[in-house]
Amino acid sequence: MRKATVSRKTKETDITLTLCLDGSGKADIDTGIGFFDHMLTALAVHGGMDLAVKCRGDLNVDGHHTVEDIGIVFGKALSEALGDKKGIRRFGCAYVPMDESLARSVIDLSGRAYLNFDATGLSGMIGGYDSSLTEEFFTAVCSNAFMNAHIDVIRGRNAHHICEAVFKSFARALKEAKKVTGDDIPSTKGSL
């Protein structure tokens, strides 16, 4: 079972996250930000992962530290759970619509951290969630999981729909990339 639990405690946040890559989409999320809980639940469900997140953050300031630090911890857990990446598909791509919005995520579990994020139209507050933090979350995930991701909003007007399409497309691409399809490490170098 590819699984990891990572904890992180700073003056700004106290987080414990458990990730099981070979789960069934179970989610137990408590970040203190309702819409972000909804997005992390979508990440688990559409990524075919079990995800538990408990976070106490300095929400009296704003949600930035909470969202970014959960991205850090999720990225570390993903890296740990993937292990040596033997047999994984490595690459994943998904398009996801949400009403008028359409997002595409293309990822490579390459061992190299990079994010290209183009989310025109994603701005403003969605409940208590600052939608501009979406890029901060995925930057932290990619940096700490050592993965490459290109996340693009192809079209959209409603911030809720755009954000949901982004999280779901990333989840579907990750579901494809983390899938075990063989016994070899998928790299000409012999390691990832």
PDB file of C-alpha atoms in Angstrom:
ATOM      1  CA  MET A   1       0.000   0.000   0.000  1.00  0.00           C
ATOM      2  CA  ARG A   2       1.477   3.343  -1.068  1.00  0.00           C
ATOM      3  CA  LYS A   3       0.754   5.522   1.937  1.00  0.00           C
ATOM      4  CA  ALA A   4       2.325   8.379   3.900  1.00  0.00           C
ATOM      5  CA  THR A   5       1.554  10.533   6.927  1.00  0.00           C
ATOM      6  CA  VAL A   6       3.274  13.900   7.188  1.00  0.00           C
ATOM      7  CA  SER A   7       2.990  16.458   9.980  1.00  0.00           C
ATOM      8  CA  ARG A   8       4.200  20.047   9.978  1.00  0.00           C
ATOM      9  CA  LYS A   9       3.993  22.549  12.811  1.00  0.00           C
ATOM     10  CA  THR A  10       5.029  26.194  12.554  1.00  0.00           C
ATOM     11  CA  LYS A  11       3.965  29.388  14.293  1.00  0.00           C
ATOM     12  CA  GLU A  12       1.384  29.776  11.505  1.00  0.00           C
ATOM     13  CA  THR A  13      -0.044  26.278  11.007  1.00  0.00           C
ATOM     14  CA  ASP A  14      -0.300  22.847  12.616  1.00  0.00           C
ATOM     15  CA  ILE A  15      -1.025  20.181   9.993  1.00  0.00           C
ATOM     16  CA  THR A  16      -1.304  16.401   9.913  1.00  0.00           C
ATOM     17  CA  LEU A  17      -2.034  14.804   6.550  1.00  0.00           C
ATOM     18  CA  THR A  18      -2.417  11.139   5.643  1.00  0.00           C
ATOM     19  CA  LEU A  19      -2.465  10.091   1.989  1.00  0.00           C
ATOM     20  CA  CYS A  20      -3.140   6.635   0.562  1.00  0.00           C
ATOM     21  CA  LEU A  21      -2.535   6.595  -3.184  1.00  0.00           C
ATOM     22  CA  ASP A  22      -4.367   3.303  -3.670  1.00  0.00           C
ATOM     23  CA  GLY A  23      -7.540   4.352  -1.898  1.00  0.00           C
ATOM     24  CA  SER A  24     -11.155   4.659  -2.919  1.00  0.00           C
ATOM     25  CA  GLY A  25     -11.649   8.424  -2.674  1.00  0.00           C
ATOM     26  CA  LYS A  26     -12.396   8.693   1.029  1.00  0.00           C
ATOM     27  CA  ALA A  27     -11.814  12.170   2.437  1.00  0.00           C
ATOM     28  CA  ASP A  28     -11.754  13.530   5.979  1.00  0.00           C
ATOM     29  CA  ILE A  29     -10.813  17.178   5.581  1.00  0.00           C
ATOM     30  CA  ASP A  30     -10.789  19.985   8.160  1.00  0.00           C
ATOM     31  CA  THR A  31      -8.781  23.060   7.155  1.00  0.00           C
ATOM     32  CA  GLY A  32     -11.036  25.739   8.597  1.00  0.00           C
ATOM     33  CA  ILE A  33     -11.791  26.994   5.061  1.00  0.00           C
ATOM     34  CA  GLY A  34     -15.001  25.415   3.791  1.00  0.00           C
ATOM     35  CA  PHE A  35     -14.434  25.806   0.062  1.00  0.00           C
ATOM     36  CA  PHE A  36     -10.850  24.541   0.344  1.00  0.00           C
ATOM     37  CA  ASP A  37     -12.178  21.479   2.209  1.00  0.00           C
ATOM     38  CA  HIS A  38     -14.503  20.946  -0.770  1.00  0.00           C
ATOM     39  CA  MET A  39     -11.574  21.172  -3.233  1.00  0.00           C
ATOM     40  CA  LEU A  40      -9.398  18.748  -1.242  1.00  0.00           C
ATOM     41  CA  THR A  41     -12.335  16.342  -1.075  1.00  0.00           C
ATOM     42  CA  ALA A  42     -12.653  16.592  -4.870  1.00  0.00           C
ATOM     43  CA  LEU A  43      -8.904  15.930  -5.147  1.00  0.00           C
ATOM     44  CA  ALA A  44      -9.305  12.704  -3.155  1.00  0.00           C
ATOM     45  CA  VAL A  45     -12.471  11.509  -4.894  1.00  0.00           C
ATOM     46  CA  HIS A  46     -11.352  12.197  -8.467  1.00  0.00           C
ATOM     47  CA  GLY A  47      -7.764  11.135  -7.782  1.00  0.00           C
ATOM     48  CA  GLY A  48      -8.779   7.739  -6.384  1.00  0.00           C
ATOM     49  CA  MET A  49      -6.908   8.495  -3.158  1.00  0.00           C
ATOM     50  CA  ASP A  50      -7.811   8.448   0.511  1.00  0.00           C
ATOM     51  CA  LEU A  51      -6.933  11.775   2.093  1.00  0.00           C
ATOM     52  CA  ALA A  52      -7.191  12.969   5.686  1.00  0.00           C
ATOM     53  CA  VAL A  53      -6.187  16.539   6.546  1.00  0.00           C
ATOM     54  CA  LYS A  54      -6.373  18.271   9.902  1.00  0.00           C
ATOM     55  CA  CYS A  55      -5.116  21.850   9.979  1.00  0.00           C
ATOM     56  CA  ARG A  56      -5.210  24.643  12.493  1.00  0.00           C
ATOM     57  CA  GLY A  57      -3.986  27.800  10.815  1.00  0.00           C
ATOM     58  CA  ASP A  58      -3.786  31.496  11.511  1.00  0.00           C
ATOM     59  CA  LEU A  59      -7.046  32.215   9.719  1.00  0.00           C
ATOM     60  CA  ASN A  60      -7.361  35.391  11.767  1.00  0.00           C
ATOM     61  CA  VAL A  61      -4.676  36.713   9.383  1.00  0.00           C
ATOM     62  CA  ASP A  62      -6.011  35.109   6.185  1.00  0.00           C
ATOM     63  CA  GLY A  63      -5.951  31.731   4.449  1.00  0.00           C
ATOM     64  CA  HIS A  64      -2.572  32.035   2.737  1.00  0.00           C
ATOM     65  CA  HIS A  65      -0.461  30.100   5.262  1.00  0.00           C
ATOM     66  CA  THR A  66      -3.101  27.378   5.598  1.00  0.00           C
ATOM     67  CA  VAL A  67      -3.474  26.789   1.853  1.00  0.00           C
ATOM     68  CA  GLU A  68       0.241  26.986   1.019  1.00  0.00           C
ATOM     69  CA  ASP A  69       1.350  24.842   3.973  1.00  0.00           C
ATOM     70  CA  ILE A  70      -1.202  22.144   3.143  1.00  0.00           C
ATOM     71  CA  GLY A  71       0.263  22.173  -0.380  1.00  0.00           C
ATOM     72  CA  ILE A  72       3.724  21.655   1.118  1.00  0.00           C
ATOM     73  CA  VAL A  73       2.552  18.751   3.275  1.00  0.00           C
ATOM     74  CA  PHE A  74       0.487  17.152   0.477  1.00  0.00           C
ATOM     75  CA  GLY A  75       3.503  17.357  -1.861  1.00  0.00           C
ATOM     76  CA  LYS A  76       5.789  15.739   0.714  1.00  0.00           C
ATOM     77  CA  ALA A  77       3.246  12.981   1.382  1.00  0.00           C
ATOM     78  CA  LEU A  78       2.834  12.357  -2.347  1.00  0.00           C
ATOM     79  CA  SER A  79       6.599  12.086  -2.817  1.00  0.00           C
ATOM     80  CA  GLU A  80       6.937   9.722   0.141  1.00  0.00           C
ATOM     81  CA  ALA A  81       3.992   7.543  -0.914  1.00  0.00           C
ATOM     82  CA  LEU A  82       5.318   7.220  -4.485  1.00  0.00           C
ATOM     83  CA  GLY A  83       8.630   5.875  -3.170  1.00  0.00           C
ATOM     84  CA  ASP A  84      11.050   4.961  -5.970  1.00  0.00           C
ATOM     85  CA  LYS A  85       8.183   5.252  -8.508  1.00  0.00           C
ATOM     86  CA  LYS A  86       8.876   1.779  -9.850  1.00  0.00           C
ATOM     87  CA  GLY A  87       6.226   0.726 -12.340  1.00  0.00           C
ATOM     88  CA  ILE A  88       4.205   3.959 -12.362  1.00  0.00           C
ATOM     89  CA  ARG A  89       2.789   5.345 -15.575  1.00  0.00           C
ATOM     90  CA  ARG A  90       4.531   8.664 -14.694  1.00  0.00           C
ATOM     91  CA  PHE A  91       2.574  10.921 -17.061  1.00  0.00           C
ATOM     92  CA  GLY A  92      -1.041  12.014 -16.784  1.00  0.00           C
ATOM     93  CA  CYS A  93      -3.377  14.361 -18.604  1.00  0.00           C
ATOM     94  CA  ALA A  94      -6.995  15.324 -18.014  1.00  0.00           C
ATOM     95  CA  TYR A  95      -9.550  17.824 -19.232  1.00  0.00           C
ATOM     96  CA  VAL A  96     -12.435  18.571 -16.880  1.00  0.00           C
ATOM     97  CA  PRO A  97     -15.448  20.794 -17.575  1.00  0.00           C
ATOM     98  CA  MET A  98     -17.549  22.445 -14.888  1.00  0.00           C
ATOM     99  CA  ASP A  99     -20.488  24.132 -16.567  1.00  0.00           C
ATOM    100  CA  GLU A 100     -18.995  27.032 -18.612  1.00  0.00           C
ATOM    101  CA  SER A 101     -15.449  26.354 -17.350  1.00  0.00           C
ATOM    102  CA  LEU A 102     -12.871  23.985 -18.804  1.00  0.00           C
ATOM    103  CA  ALA A 103      -9.494  23.147 -17.259  1.00  0.00           C
ATOM    104  CA  ARG A 104      -6.614  20.979 -18.416  1.00  0.00           C
ATOM    105  CA  SER A 105      -3.856  19.473 -16.274  1.00  0.00           C
ATOM    106  CA  VAL A 106      -0.820  17.691 -17.686  1.00  0.00           C
ATOM    107  CA  ILE A 107       1.654  16.241 -15.193  1.00  0.00           C
ATOM    108  CA  ASP A 108       4.923  14.343 -15.056  1.00  0.00           C
ATOM    109  CA  LEU A 109       6.047  12.666 -11.823  1.00  0.00           C
ATOM    110  CA  SER A 110       9.577  13.308 -13.037  1.00  0.00           C
ATOM    111  CA  GLY A 111      11.518  14.199  -9.921  1.00  0.00           C
ATOM    112  CA  ARG A 112      11.830  17.771 -11.233  1.00  0.00           C
ATOM    113  CA  ALA A 113       9.750  20.533  -9.665  1.00  0.00           C
ATOM    114  CA  TYR A 114       8.006  22.912 -12.048  1.00  0.00           C
ATOM    115  CA  LEU A 115       4.573  24.510 -12.332  1.00  0.00           C
ATOM    116  CA  ASN A 116       3.106  26.430 -15.232  1.00  0.00           C
ATOM    117  CA  PHE A 117      -0.239  27.829 -14.042  1.00  0.00           C
ATOM    118  CA  ASP A 118      -2.482  29.856 -16.345  1.00  0.00           C
ATOM    119  CA  ALA A 119      -5.866  30.480 -14.786  1.00  0.00           C
ATOM    120  CA  THR A 120      -7.307  33.529 -16.465  1.00  0.00           C
ATOM    121  CA  GLY A 121     -10.605  34.388 -14.809  1.00  0.00           C
ATOM    122  CA  LEU A 122      -9.758  32.851 -11.447  1.00  0.00           C
ATOM    123  CA  SER A 123      -9.973  35.739  -9.002  1.00  0.00           C
ATOM    124  CA  GLY A 124     -11.888  36.902  -5.964  1.00  0.00           C
ATOM    125  CA  MET A 125     -13.273  35.190  -2.914  1.00  0.00           C
ATOM    126  CA  ILE A 126     -15.239  31.938  -3.015  1.00  0.00           C
ATOM    127  CA  GLY A 127     -16.845  31.868   0.403  1.00  0.00           C
ATOM    128  CA  GLY A 128     -13.871  32.199   2.761  1.00  0.00           C
ATOM    129  CA  TYR A 129     -11.363  31.022   0.128  1.00  0.00           C
ATOM    130  CA  ASP A 130      -9.192  33.488  -1.794  1.00  0.00           C
ATOM    131  CA  SER A 131      -9.091  31.910  -5.245  1.00  0.00           C
ATOM    132  CA  SER A 132      -5.671  33.477  -5.964  1.00  0.00           C
ATOM    133  CA  LEU A 133      -4.255  30.985  -3.439  1.00  0.00           C
ATOM    134  CA  THR A 134      -4.975  28.128  -5.857  1.00  0.00           C
ATOM    135  CA  GLU A 135      -1.689  28.794  -7.646  1.00  0.00           C
ATOM    136  CA  GLU A 136       0.128  28.957  -4.280  1.00  0.00           C
ATOM    137  CA  PHE A 137      -1.270  25.518  -3.382  1.00  0.00           C
ATOM    138  CA  PHE A 138      -0.150  23.888  -6.628  1.00  0.00           C
ATOM    139  CA  THR A 139       3.255  25.615  -6.527  1.00  0.00           C
ATOM    140  CA  ALA A 140       3.823  24.119  -3.074  1.00  0.00           C
ATOM    141  CA  VAL A 141       2.605  20.680  -4.203  1.00  0.00           C
ATOM    142  CA  CYS A 142       4.904  20.603  -7.247  1.00  0.00           C
ATOM    143  CA  SER A 143       7.916  21.911  -5.321  1.00  0.00           C
ATOM    144  CA  ASN A 144       7.564  19.313  -2.574  1.00  0.00           C
ATOM    145  CA  ALA A 145       6.456  16.342  -4.689  1.00  0.00           C
ATOM    146  CA  PHE A 146       9.196  17.096  -7.238  1.00  0.00           C
ATOM    147  CA  MET A 147       6.709  16.966 -10.077  1.00  0.00           C
ATOM    148  CA  ASN A 148       6.072  18.927 -13.239  1.00  0.00           C
ATOM    149  CA  ALA A 149       2.559  20.283 -13.875  1.00  0.00           C
ATOM    150  CA  HIS A 150       0.981  22.455 -16.527  1.00  0.00           C
ATOM    151  CA  ILE A 151      -2.443  23.614 -15.371  1.00  0.00           C
ATOM    152  CA  ASP A 152      -4.457  25.734 -17.785  1.00  0.00           C
ATOM    153  CA  VAL A 153      -7.928  27.223 -17.657  1.00  0.00           C
ATOM    154  CA  ILE A 154      -9.105  27.071 -21.239  1.00  0.00           C
ATOM    155  CA  ARG A 155     -12.271  29.044 -20.538  1.00  0.00           C
ATOM    156  CA  GLY A 156     -14.473  30.078 -17.660  1.00  0.00           C
ATOM    157  CA  ARG A 157     -16.291  32.955 -16.004  1.00  0.00           C
ATOM    158  CA  ASN A 158     -17.391  31.704 -12.588  1.00  0.00           C
ATOM    159  CA  ALA A 159     -14.531  31.437 -10.058  1.00  0.00           C
ATOM    160  CA  HIS A 160     -16.153  28.495  -8.236  1.00  0.00           C
ATOM    161  CA  HIS A 161     -16.524  26.546 -11.482  1.00  0.00           C
ATOM    162  CA  ILE A 162     -13.004  27.417 -12.648  1.00  0.00           C
ATOM    163  CA  CYS A 163     -11.420  26.379  -9.356  1.00  0.00           C
ATOM    164  CA  GLU A 164     -13.363  23.133  -9.220  1.00  0.00           C
ATOM    165  CA  ALA A 165     -12.405  22.254 -12.805  1.00  0.00           C
ATOM    166  CA  VAL A 166      -8.737  22.948 -11.954  1.00  0.00           C
ATOM    167  CA  PHE A 167      -8.687  20.702  -8.865  1.00  0.00           C
ATOM    168  CA  LYS A 168     -10.599  17.903 -10.595  1.00  0.00           C
ATOM    169  CA  SER A 169      -8.424  17.971 -13.718  1.00  0.00           C
ATOM    170  CA  PHE A 170      -5.295  17.821 -11.561  1.00  0.00           C
ATOM    171  CA  ALA A 171      -6.789  14.915  -9.606  1.00  0.00           C
ATOM    172  CA  ARG A 172      -7.670  12.977 -12.771  1.00  0.00           C
ATOM    173  CA  ALA A 173      -4.200  13.563 -14.252  1.00  0.00           C
ATOM    174  CA  LEU A 174      -2.553  12.434 -11.007  1.00  0.00           C
ATOM    175  CA  LYS A 175      -4.771   9.333 -10.911  1.00  0.00           C
ATOM    176  CA  GLU A 176      -3.447   8.388 -14.339  1.00  0.00           C
ATOM    177  CA  ALA A 177       0.218   9.209 -13.584  1.00  0.00           C
ATOM    178  CA  LYS A 178       0.406   7.345 -10.251  1.00  0.00           C
ATOM    179  CA  LYS A 179      -1.128   4.179 -11.683  1.00  0.00           C
ATOM    180  CA  VAL A 180       1.180   1.155 -11.513  1.00  0.00           C
ATOM    181  CA  THR A 181       1.424  -0.391 -14.970  1.00  0.00           C
ATOM    182  CA  GLY A 182       4.666  -2.377 -14.867  1.00  0.00           C
ATOM    183  CA  ASP A 183       7.828  -3.209 -12.957  1.00  0.00           C
ATOM    184  CA  ASP A 184      10.337  -0.752 -14.385  1.00  0.00           C
ATOM    185  CA  ILE A 185      11.143   2.832 -13.501  1.00  0.00           C
ATOM    186  CA  PRO A 186       9.795   4.831 -16.466  1.00  0.00           C
ATOM    187  CA  SER A 187      12.944   6.763 -17.344  1.00  0.00           C
ATOM    188  CA  THR A 188      15.866   6.355 -19.721  1.00  0.00           C
ATOM    189  CA  LYS A 189      18.089   7.304 -16.747  1.00  0.00           C
ATOM    190  CA  GLY A 190      16.812   4.366 -14.710  1.00  0.00           C
ATOM    191  CA  SER A 191      15.639   6.595 -11.864  1.00  0.00           C
ATOM    192  CA  LEU A 192      13.192   9.406 -11.193  1.00  0.00           C
TER     193      LEU A 192
END
